[in-house]
Short mmCIF file of C-alpha atoms in Angstrom, two decimals:
data_model
loop_
_atom_site.label_atom_id
_atom_site.label_comp_id
_atom_site.label_asym_id
_atom_site.label_seq_id
_atom_site.Cartn_x
_atom_site.Cartn_y
_atom_site.Cartn_z
CA MET A 1 -43.78 -3.88 165.64
CA LYS A 2 -45.77 -6.54 163.79
CA ALA A 3 -43.95 -9.30 162.00
CA SER A 4 -44.64 -9.83 158.32
CA PRO A 5 -46.75 -12.95 157.92
CA ASP A 6 -44.69 -14.35 155.07
CA LYS A 7 -41.55 -14.75 157.21
CA ILE A 8 -40.78 -16.27 160.52
CA ALA A 9 -39.65 -13.48 162.78
CA THR A 10 -36.80 -14.65 164.96
CA PRO A 11 -34.29 -13.03 167.25
CA PRO A 12 -30.57 -13.39 166.32
CA ALA A 13 -29.77 -17.05 166.05
CA PRO A 14 -27.48 -18.86 168.52
CA PRO A 15 -24.46 -20.69 167.24
CA LEU A 16 -26.46 -23.65 166.04
CA PRO A 17 -25.17 -26.56 163.94
CA GLU A 18 -25.22 -26.17 160.15
CA SER A 19 -28.62 -27.88 159.96
CA ALA A 20 -30.34 -25.46 162.31
CA ARG A 21 -29.39 -22.03 161.02
CA THR A 22 -32.33 -19.67 160.76
CA LEU A 23 -33.37 -18.78 157.24
CA PRO A 24 -36.64 -17.23 155.97
CA VAL A 25 -39.21 -19.81 155.04
CA PRO A 26 -40.72 -19.05 151.58
CA VAL A 27 -44.51 -18.99 151.67
CA GLY A 28 -47.22 -17.72 149.38
CA SER A 29 -48.72 -14.26 149.74
CA PRO A 30 -51.42 -14.13 152.42
CA ALA A 31 -54.99 -13.73 151.32
CA ALA A 32 -56.25 -10.15 151.50
CA PRO A 33 -58.80 -9.55 154.30
CA ARG A 34 -62.40 -8.97 153.35
CA ALA A 35 -63.58 -5.38 153.27
CA ASP A 36 -66.09 -6.03 156.04
CA ALA A 37 -63.63 -7.78 158.26
CA GLY A 38 -61.78 -6.20 161.16
CA ALA A 39 -58.03 -6.04 161.50
CA PRO A 40 -56.32 -9.42 161.75
CA PRO A 41 -55.07 -10.61 165.12
CA ASP A 42 -51.71 -9.19 166.17
CA THR A 43 -48.68 -11.20 165.34
CA VAL A 44 -46.79 -12.08 168.52
CA ALA A 45 -43.40 -10.56 167.93
CA ALA A 46 -40.24 -10.02 169.94
CA GLY A 47 -40.28 -7.31 172.51
CA SER A 48 -40.09 -6.55 176.22
CA ALA A 49 -41.86 -8.63 178.83
CA SER A 50 -45.63 -8.14 178.68
CA GLN A 51 -48.47 -8.74 181.08
CA VAL A 52 -49.65 -12.38 180.91
CA GLU A 53 -53.10 -11.26 179.75
CA ASP A 54 -51.61 -9.38 176.79
CA ILE A 55 -49.47 -12.35 175.74
CA VAL A 56 -52.45 -14.68 175.92
CA ARG A 57 -54.74 -12.29 174.03
CA ARG A 58 -52.25 -12.07 171.16
CA ALA A 59 -51.19 -15.72 171.12
CA LEU A 60 -54.54 -17.54 171.33
CA PRO A 61 -55.62 -16.80 167.74
CA ALA A 62 -52.43 -18.47 166.48
CA VAL A 63 -53.05 -21.77 168.31
CA VAL A 64 -55.12 -24.54 166.72
CA SER A 65 -56.46 -28.01 167.51
CA LEU A 66 -55.48 -30.92 165.25
CA ARG A 67 -57.04 -34.30 164.76
CA SER A 68 -55.65 -37.26 162.77
CA GLY A 69 -57.60 -40.44 163.12
CA ASN A 70 -58.14 -41.02 166.84
CA VAL A 71 -55.28 -38.80 167.88
CA SER A 72 -55.80 -35.12 168.85
CA GLY A 73 -53.28 -32.44 169.68
CA SER A 74 -52.39 -28.81 169.29
CA GLY A 75 -50.30 -26.72 166.89
CA PHE A 76 -49.56 -23.10 166.13
CA PHE A 77 -49.07 -20.86 163.09
CA VAL A 78 -45.59 -19.53 162.37
CA THR A 79 -46.53 -18.13 158.97
CA ASP A 80 -49.85 -17.33 157.31
CA ASP A 81 -50.26 -20.94 156.20
CA MET A 82 -47.70 -23.06 158.09
CA LEU A 83 -48.16 -24.81 161.43
CA VAL A 84 -45.78 -26.54 163.79
CA THR A 85 -46.93 -29.52 165.87
CA ASN A 86 -45.71 -32.82 167.32
CA GLU A 87 -44.89 -35.69 164.94
CA HIS A 88 -46.81 -38.17 167.06
CA VAL A 89 -49.96 -36.03 166.58
CA VAL A 90 -49.84 -36.57 162.79
CA SER A 91 -47.98 -39.92 162.72
CA GLY A 92 -49.06 -42.14 159.84
CA HIS A 93 -51.17 -39.45 158.19
CA THR A 94 -50.61 -37.07 155.25
CA GLU A 95 -53.62 -34.88 156.07
CA VAL A 96 -55.10 -33.69 159.36
CA LEU A 97 -58.20 -31.80 160.42
CA VAL A 98 -57.31 -28.31 161.67
CA ARG A 99 -59.74 -26.36 163.94
CA LEU A 100 -58.88 -22.71 164.12
CA TYR A 101 -59.40 -20.30 167.03
CA ASP A 102 -62.64 -19.00 165.52
CA GLY A 103 -64.09 -22.52 165.36
CA SER A 104 -63.73 -22.96 161.59
CA GLN A 105 -62.14 -26.14 160.28
CA GLN A 106 -59.75 -26.78 157.42
CA ILE A 107 -57.71 -29.60 156.03
CA GLY A 108 -53.96 -29.38 156.64
CA ARG A 109 -51.30 -31.26 154.66
CA VAL A 110 -48.26 -32.68 156.51
CA VAL A 111 -45.18 -31.19 154.85
CA THR A 112 -42.20 -32.34 156.90
CA ARG A 113 -41.77 -34.55 159.93
CA GLN A 114 -38.99 -35.89 162.14
CA ALA A 115 -39.88 -38.48 164.70
CA ALA A 116 -36.52 -38.24 166.45
CA VAL A 117 -37.44 -34.79 167.78
CA ASP A 118 -41.22 -35.41 167.67
CA LEU A 119 -41.85 -32.45 165.38
CA ALA A 120 -43.77 -31.90 162.16
CA THR A 121 -45.00 -29.03 160.01
CA VAL A 122 -48.48 -28.79 158.48
CA ARG A 123 -49.57 -26.44 155.66
CA VAL A 124 -53.15 -25.14 155.56
CA GLU A 125 -54.06 -24.83 151.89
CA ARG A 126 -56.87 -22.27 152.17
CA SER A 127 -55.57 -19.92 154.80
CA SER A 128 -57.77 -16.85 155.29
CA GLY A 129 -55.08 -14.92 157.15
CA ARG A 130 -57.59 -14.30 159.98
CA HIS A 131 -55.42 -15.88 162.64
CA GLY A 132 -52.39 -14.92 164.66
CA VAL A 133 -48.80 -15.85 163.94
CA LEU A 134 -46.30 -16.69 166.62
CA THR A 135 -42.66 -15.70 166.58
CA LEU A 136 -39.88 -18.20 167.28
CA GLY A 137 -37.40 -17.52 170.06
CA ARG A 138 -34.20 -19.45 170.65
CA LEU A 139 -32.84 -21.89 173.17
CA GLY A 140 -29.84 -19.64 173.87
CA ASP A 141 -32.10 -17.11 175.59
CA VAL A 142 -33.81 -19.56 177.88
CA ARG A 143 -32.98 -19.44 181.58
CA VAL A 144 -33.90 -21.88 184.33
CA GLY A 145 -36.49 -20.23 186.56
CA GLN A 146 -38.00 -17.92 183.95
CA GLU A 147 -41.79 -17.78 183.67
CA VAL A 148 -43.50 -19.59 180.79
CA LEU A 149 -47.04 -20.16 179.41
CA ALA A 150 -48.33 -23.28 177.69
CA ILE A 151 -51.32 -23.06 175.34
CA GLY A 152 -53.22 -25.95 173.84
CA SER A 153 -56.28 -28.17 173.94
CA PRO A 154 -55.84 -30.57 176.86
CA LEU A 155 -58.40 -33.37 176.86
CA GLY A 156 -60.19 -31.66 173.95
CA ILE A 157 -60.77 -28.39 175.81
CA ASP A 158 -59.70 -25.67 173.37
CA ASN A 159 -57.77 -22.49 174.23
CA THR A 160 -56.47 -23.62 177.58
CA VAL A 161 -53.61 -21.65 179.16
CA THR A 162 -51.37 -22.92 181.94
CA ARG A 163 -48.54 -21.05 183.66
CA GLY A 164 -45.24 -22.15 185.23
CA ILE A 165 -41.50 -21.81 185.08
CA VAL A 166 -38.62 -23.51 183.25
CA SER A 167 -37.61 -26.07 185.86
CA GLY A 168 -34.57 -27.31 184.02
CA LEU A 169 -32.86 -27.98 180.70
CA ARG A 170 -32.38 -31.70 179.97
CA THR A 171 -30.52 -33.58 177.27
CA VAL A 172 -32.15 -36.89 176.46
CA THR A 173 -30.79 -39.06 173.63
CA GLY A 174 -29.12 -35.98 172.20
CA ILE A 175 -32.24 -33.81 172.26
CA THR A 176 -32.56 -30.72 174.45
CA LEU A 177 -35.84 -30.55 176.34
CA LEU A 178 -37.23 -27.75 178.50
CA GLN A 179 -38.61 -29.13 181.72
CA THR A 180 -41.54 -27.07 183.08
CA ASP A 181 -44.05 -27.23 185.88
CA ALA A 182 -46.71 -25.74 183.67
CA ALA A 183 -49.46 -28.34 183.36
CA ILE A 184 -49.13 -30.36 180.14
CA ASN A 185 -51.82 -32.93 179.39
CA PRO A 186 -52.94 -35.05 176.41
CA GLY A 187 -54.18 -32.64 173.78
CA ASN A 188 -51.56 -29.98 174.69
CA SER A 189 -49.03 -31.94 172.62
CA GLY A 190 -47.74 -29.72 169.79
CA GLY A 191 -48.79 -26.45 171.42
CA PRO A 192 -46.37 -23.55 172.06
CA LEU A 193 -44.43 -22.91 175.22
CA LEU A 194 -44.07 -19.09 175.42
CA ASP A 195 -41.75 -16.81 177.37
CA ARG A 196 -42.80 -13.48 178.87
CA ARG A 197 -42.14 -11.74 175.52
CA GLY A 198 -44.58 -14.00 173.77
CA LEU A 199 -41.82 -15.85 171.89
CA VAL A 200 -42.05 -19.62 171.28
CA ILE A 201 -39.17 -21.27 173.12
CA GLY A 202 -40.48 -24.84 173.01
CA ILE A 203 -43.08 -27.19 171.56
CA THR A 204 -44.86 -29.20 174.29
CA THR A 205 -44.72 -32.95 174.04
CA MET A 206 -46.08 -35.95 175.90
CA LYS A 207 -44.05 -38.61 174.03
CA LEU A 208 -40.33 -38.09 174.58
CA MET A 209 -40.52 -38.57 178.32
CA ARG A 210 -43.39 -39.62 180.58
CA ALA A 211 -43.10 -39.26 184.29
CA GLU A 212 -45.39 -38.22 187.10
CA GLN A 213 -45.60 -34.42 187.64
CA LEU A 214 -43.03 -33.77 184.91
CA ALA A 215 -43.74 -31.86 181.69
CA PHE A 216 -41.40 -31.28 178.77
CA ALA A 217 -41.16 -29.21 175.60
CA VAL A 218 -38.79 -29.76 172.66
CA ALA A 219 -36.48 -26.80 172.21
CA VAL A 220 -37.82 -24.56 169.43
CA ASP A 221 -34.50 -24.59 167.52
CA TYR A 222 -35.26 -28.08 166.17
CA ALA A 223 -38.32 -26.73 164.29
CA ILE A 224 -36.30 -24.35 162.12
CA PRO A 225 -34.77 -26.97 159.74
CA LEU A 226 -38.21 -28.58 159.26
CA LEU A 227 -39.68 -25.23 158.32
CA GLU A 228 -36.95 -25.02 155.67
CA GLY A 229 -37.90 -28.48 154.42
CA ARG A 230 -34.89 -30.18 155.97
CA GLN A 231 -34.25 -32.69 158.74
CA SER A 232 -32.38 -31.66 161.89
CA VAL A 233 -28.90 -33.19 162.06
CA LEU A 234 -28.88 -33.87 165.73
CA PRO A 235 -25.85 -32.44 167.45
CA THR A 236 -23.93 -34.15 170.23
CA GLN A 237 -24.83 -33.58 173.86
CA SER A 238 -21.80 -31.31 174.35
CA SER A 239 -22.72 -29.03 171.47
CA LEU A 240 -26.32 -28.82 172.75
CA ALA A 241 -25.04 -27.89 176.21
CA SER A 242 -22.94 -25.09 174.63
CA LEU A 243 -26.11 -23.39 173.40
CA VAL A 244 -27.02 -22.45 176.97
CA PRO A 245 -24.10 -20.58 178.59
CA GLY A 246 -23.98 -20.83 182.32
CA VAL A 247 -26.37 -23.77 182.58
CA ARG A 248 -24.85 -27.20 183.13
CA SER A 249 -26.53 -29.99 181.25
CA ASP A 250 -24.91 -33.22 182.40
CA ASP A 251 -27.88 -35.58 182.08
CA GLN A 252 -26.68 -38.78 180.44
CA PRO A 253 -29.17 -40.77 178.42
CA SER A 254 -30.60 -43.55 180.58
CA GLU A 255 -30.36 -47.20 179.51
CA LEU A 256 -34.09 -47.09 178.77
CA ASP A 257 -33.70 -44.01 176.51
CA VAL A 258 -30.89 -45.76 174.63
CA ALA A 259 -32.98 -48.95 174.29
CA ARG A 260 -35.92 -46.94 172.87
CA VAL A 261 -33.80 -45.27 170.22
CA ARG A 262 -32.11 -48.58 169.31
CA ALA A 263 -35.50 -50.34 168.96
CA ASP A 264 -36.91 -47.43 166.89
CA ARG A 265 -33.97 -47.65 164.49
CA MET A 266 -34.33 -51.41 164.18
CA PHE A 267 -38.06 -51.58 163.59
CA SER A 268 -39.19 -48.16 162.27
CA THR A 269 -39.47 -49.38 158.65
CA SER A 270 -41.49 -52.48 159.60
CA LEU A 271 -43.77 -50.51 162.00
CA THR A 272 -44.40 -47.82 159.39
CA ARG A 273 -45.39 -50.47 156.83
CA CYS A 274 -47.59 -52.19 159.42
CA ARG A 275 -49.26 -48.83 160.18
CA LYS A 276 -50.02 -48.39 156.50
CA LEU A 277 -51.52 -51.87 156.31
CA THR A 278 -53.62 -51.07 159.35
CA GLU A 279 -55.02 -47.96 157.66
CA GLU A 280 -55.84 -49.97 154.56
CA PHE A 281 -57.57 -52.55 156.75
CA ALA A 282 -59.62 -49.81 158.50
CA ALA A 283 -60.76 -48.46 155.11
CA ASN A 284 -61.78 -51.88 153.85
CA PHE A 285 -63.52 -52.67 157.13
CA ASP A 286 -65.53 -49.42 157.00
CA ARG A 287 -66.61 -50.25 153.44
CA TYR A 288 -67.67 -53.73 154.49
CA THR A 289 -69.60 -52.40 157.50
CA ALA A 290 -71.44 -49.78 155.41
CA ALA A 291 -72.32 -52.20 152.63
CA CYS A 292 -72.98 -55.48 154.38
CA ALA A 293 -73.07 -55.41 158.17
CA GLY A 294 -76.35 -53.63 158.61
CA ARG A 295 -75.57 -53.10 162.31
CA ARG A 296 -72.65 -52.44 164.55
CA THR A 297 -69.66 -54.55 163.78
CA ASP A 298 -66.64 -55.22 165.95
CA TRP A 299 -63.35 -54.78 164.09
CA LEU A 300 -61.85 -57.57 166.22
CA VAL A 301 -63.89 -60.21 164.42
CA PRO A 302 -61.65 -60.33 161.27
CA PHE A 303 -58.71 -60.98 163.61
CA GLY A 304 -60.43 -64.14 164.84
CA SER A 305 -61.55 -62.62 168.14
CA PRO A 306 -65.17 -62.73 169.42
CA GLY A 307 -67.06 -59.52 168.91
CA GLY A 308 -68.32 -57.42 171.79
CA SER A 309 -71.88 -57.35 173.05
CA GLY A 310 -74.40 -56.29 170.41
CA THR A 311 -72.12 -56.88 167.44
CA ILE A 312 -72.23 -59.43 164.66
CA GLN A 313 -70.13 -62.53 165.35
CA THR A 314 -69.78 -63.83 161.79
CA ALA A 315 -69.46 -62.34 158.34
CA ASN A 316 -72.41 -61.36 156.15
CA GLU A 317 -71.50 -63.03 152.87
CA SER A 318 -74.99 -63.00 151.36
CA THR A 319 -73.91 -61.25 148.16
CA PRO A 320 -70.80 -61.54 145.93
CA THR A 321 -69.81 -57.98 146.86
CA CYS A 322 -70.01 -58.77 150.55
CA ARG A 323 -67.99 -61.96 150.11
CA ILE A 324 -65.26 -60.08 148.26
CA LEU A 325 -65.18 -57.26 150.84
CA TRP A 326 -65.05 -59.75 153.75
CA SER A 327 -62.27 -61.65 152.01
CA ASP A 328 -60.24 -58.43 151.63
CA VAL A 329 -60.83 -57.54 155.30
CA THR A 330 -59.86 -60.93 156.70
CA ALA A 331 -56.79 -61.18 154.43
CA ALA A 332 -55.58 -57.77 155.59
CA ALA A 333 -56.16 -58.74 159.25
CA GLN A 334 -54.13 -61.93 158.82
CA ASP A 335 -51.28 -60.02 157.13
CA ILE A 336 -51.23 -57.53 160.04
CA LYS A 337 -51.25 -60.31 162.65
CA ALA A 338 -48.34 -62.05 160.93
CA MET A 339 -46.35 -58.84 160.67
CA ILE A 340 -46.95 -57.86 164.30
CA ARG A 341 -45.93 -61.28 165.54
CA ASP A 342 -42.80 -61.24 163.34
CA ILE A 343 -41.80 -57.79 164.65
CA GLU A 344 -42.35 -58.87 168.27
CA GLU A 345 -40.39 -62.08 167.78
CA ARG A 346 -37.47 -60.24 166.16
CA ALA A 347 -37.57 -57.73 169.03
CA ARG A 348 -37.50 -60.58 171.56
CA GLN A 349 -34.48 -62.18 169.84
CA ALA A 350 -32.74 -58.81 169.73
CA GLY A 351 -33.20 -58.38 173.50
CA VAL A 352 -35.67 -55.46 173.28
CA LEU A 353 -37.49 -55.08 176.56
CA PRO A 354 -41.26 -55.70 176.44
CA GLY A 355 -41.95 -52.27 177.91
CA VAL A 356 -39.83 -50.62 175.24
CA MET A 357 -41.70 -52.51 172.52
CA ARG A 358 -45.07 -51.49 174.00
CA ASP A 359 -43.99 -47.86 173.94
CA LEU A 360 -42.89 -48.20 170.33
CA LEU A 361 -46.21 -49.85 169.29
CA GLU A 362 -48.10 -47.03 171.07
CA ARG A 363 -46.06 -44.40 169.31
CA TYR A 364 -46.97 -45.89 165.93
CA GLY A 365 -50.66 -46.21 166.93
CA LEU A 366 -50.50 -50.01 166.83
CA GLU A 367 -51.07 -50.96 170.48
CA GLU A 368 -54.74 -52.05 169.98
CA VAL A 369 -53.94 -53.90 166.77
CA ALA A 370 -51.05 -55.70 168.51
CA ALA A 371 -53.36 -56.70 171.35
CA ALA A 372 -55.89 -58.09 168.87
CA ALA A 373 -53.17 -59.94 166.92
CA ASN A 374 -52.04 -61.71 170.09
CA ARG A 375 -55.48 -62.75 171.34
#
């Protein structure tokens, strides 16, 4: 049976917290297919276990590549116009470039996001309906040892499929993760982890945990509140463990995990503001380069650092416009430097470990800016 594209088809929901109960997600009517077009790709719906080839054939048209700034990742359609992806893939952006299975590109608008579970939803405004739609499973049906498939765009290579098993179920800082030995690489982030029925049981991520030969996916249940326009109210570890009868989940958050969460809570507002200033700086710098530089310009120069080989070393202030643009660029750079140094000093005084702060800066896309600010 095919699932209607204007609802998220889900199996019966497990006893989730109030914030994660499954409700239909209201969406607009899908666009009618052209008369000369073939039938749309099959929706991947609940059913018995299928051959891997059949699951892949039906799922691939629902998986997309996303790009926001210099960050790329994956996502997948759960309705005709709504995608699920990782929050770190769209972090700091309100719009992203979406490349569909057929190679066409569209602009997607970030609708909801929750950094704590590294999930976000993106709406494609001009959906043609010529793509697949994946069906959400539930954590309560997941069993350690079951076979899974991961689909995404690792290292920019679209439509890549890897195969493995669920190696374990882990609770980290109150979030249930599916550990898998299916290969997950940069670019896979935000793609679906499917069971043998073609149901999404997790969203692959590279940000919540990073360890050699270990791959993780966020349990799909956390996506449901976001699709309803709400934030997940994260349950306690014990209530998460109760979602998976017969599987013991006794992993306590490590000191490093606790430190990361504490630092994020302390500095998320400042880092978000700094990220916004950085985007404004980049826009002003691009305008200056286009209008005044005349040749390749190193963005480190406004921060007081020497430019790289073949770049201008000083400002071109030959016209009033160029002088104004350069003044805006250098002022923004100095504001960013001051903010980064203030955040790092407050973190030092609060006892935040340098490695934790580096991870946090990387998560907000500020690692290069921080390095430039401290030169």
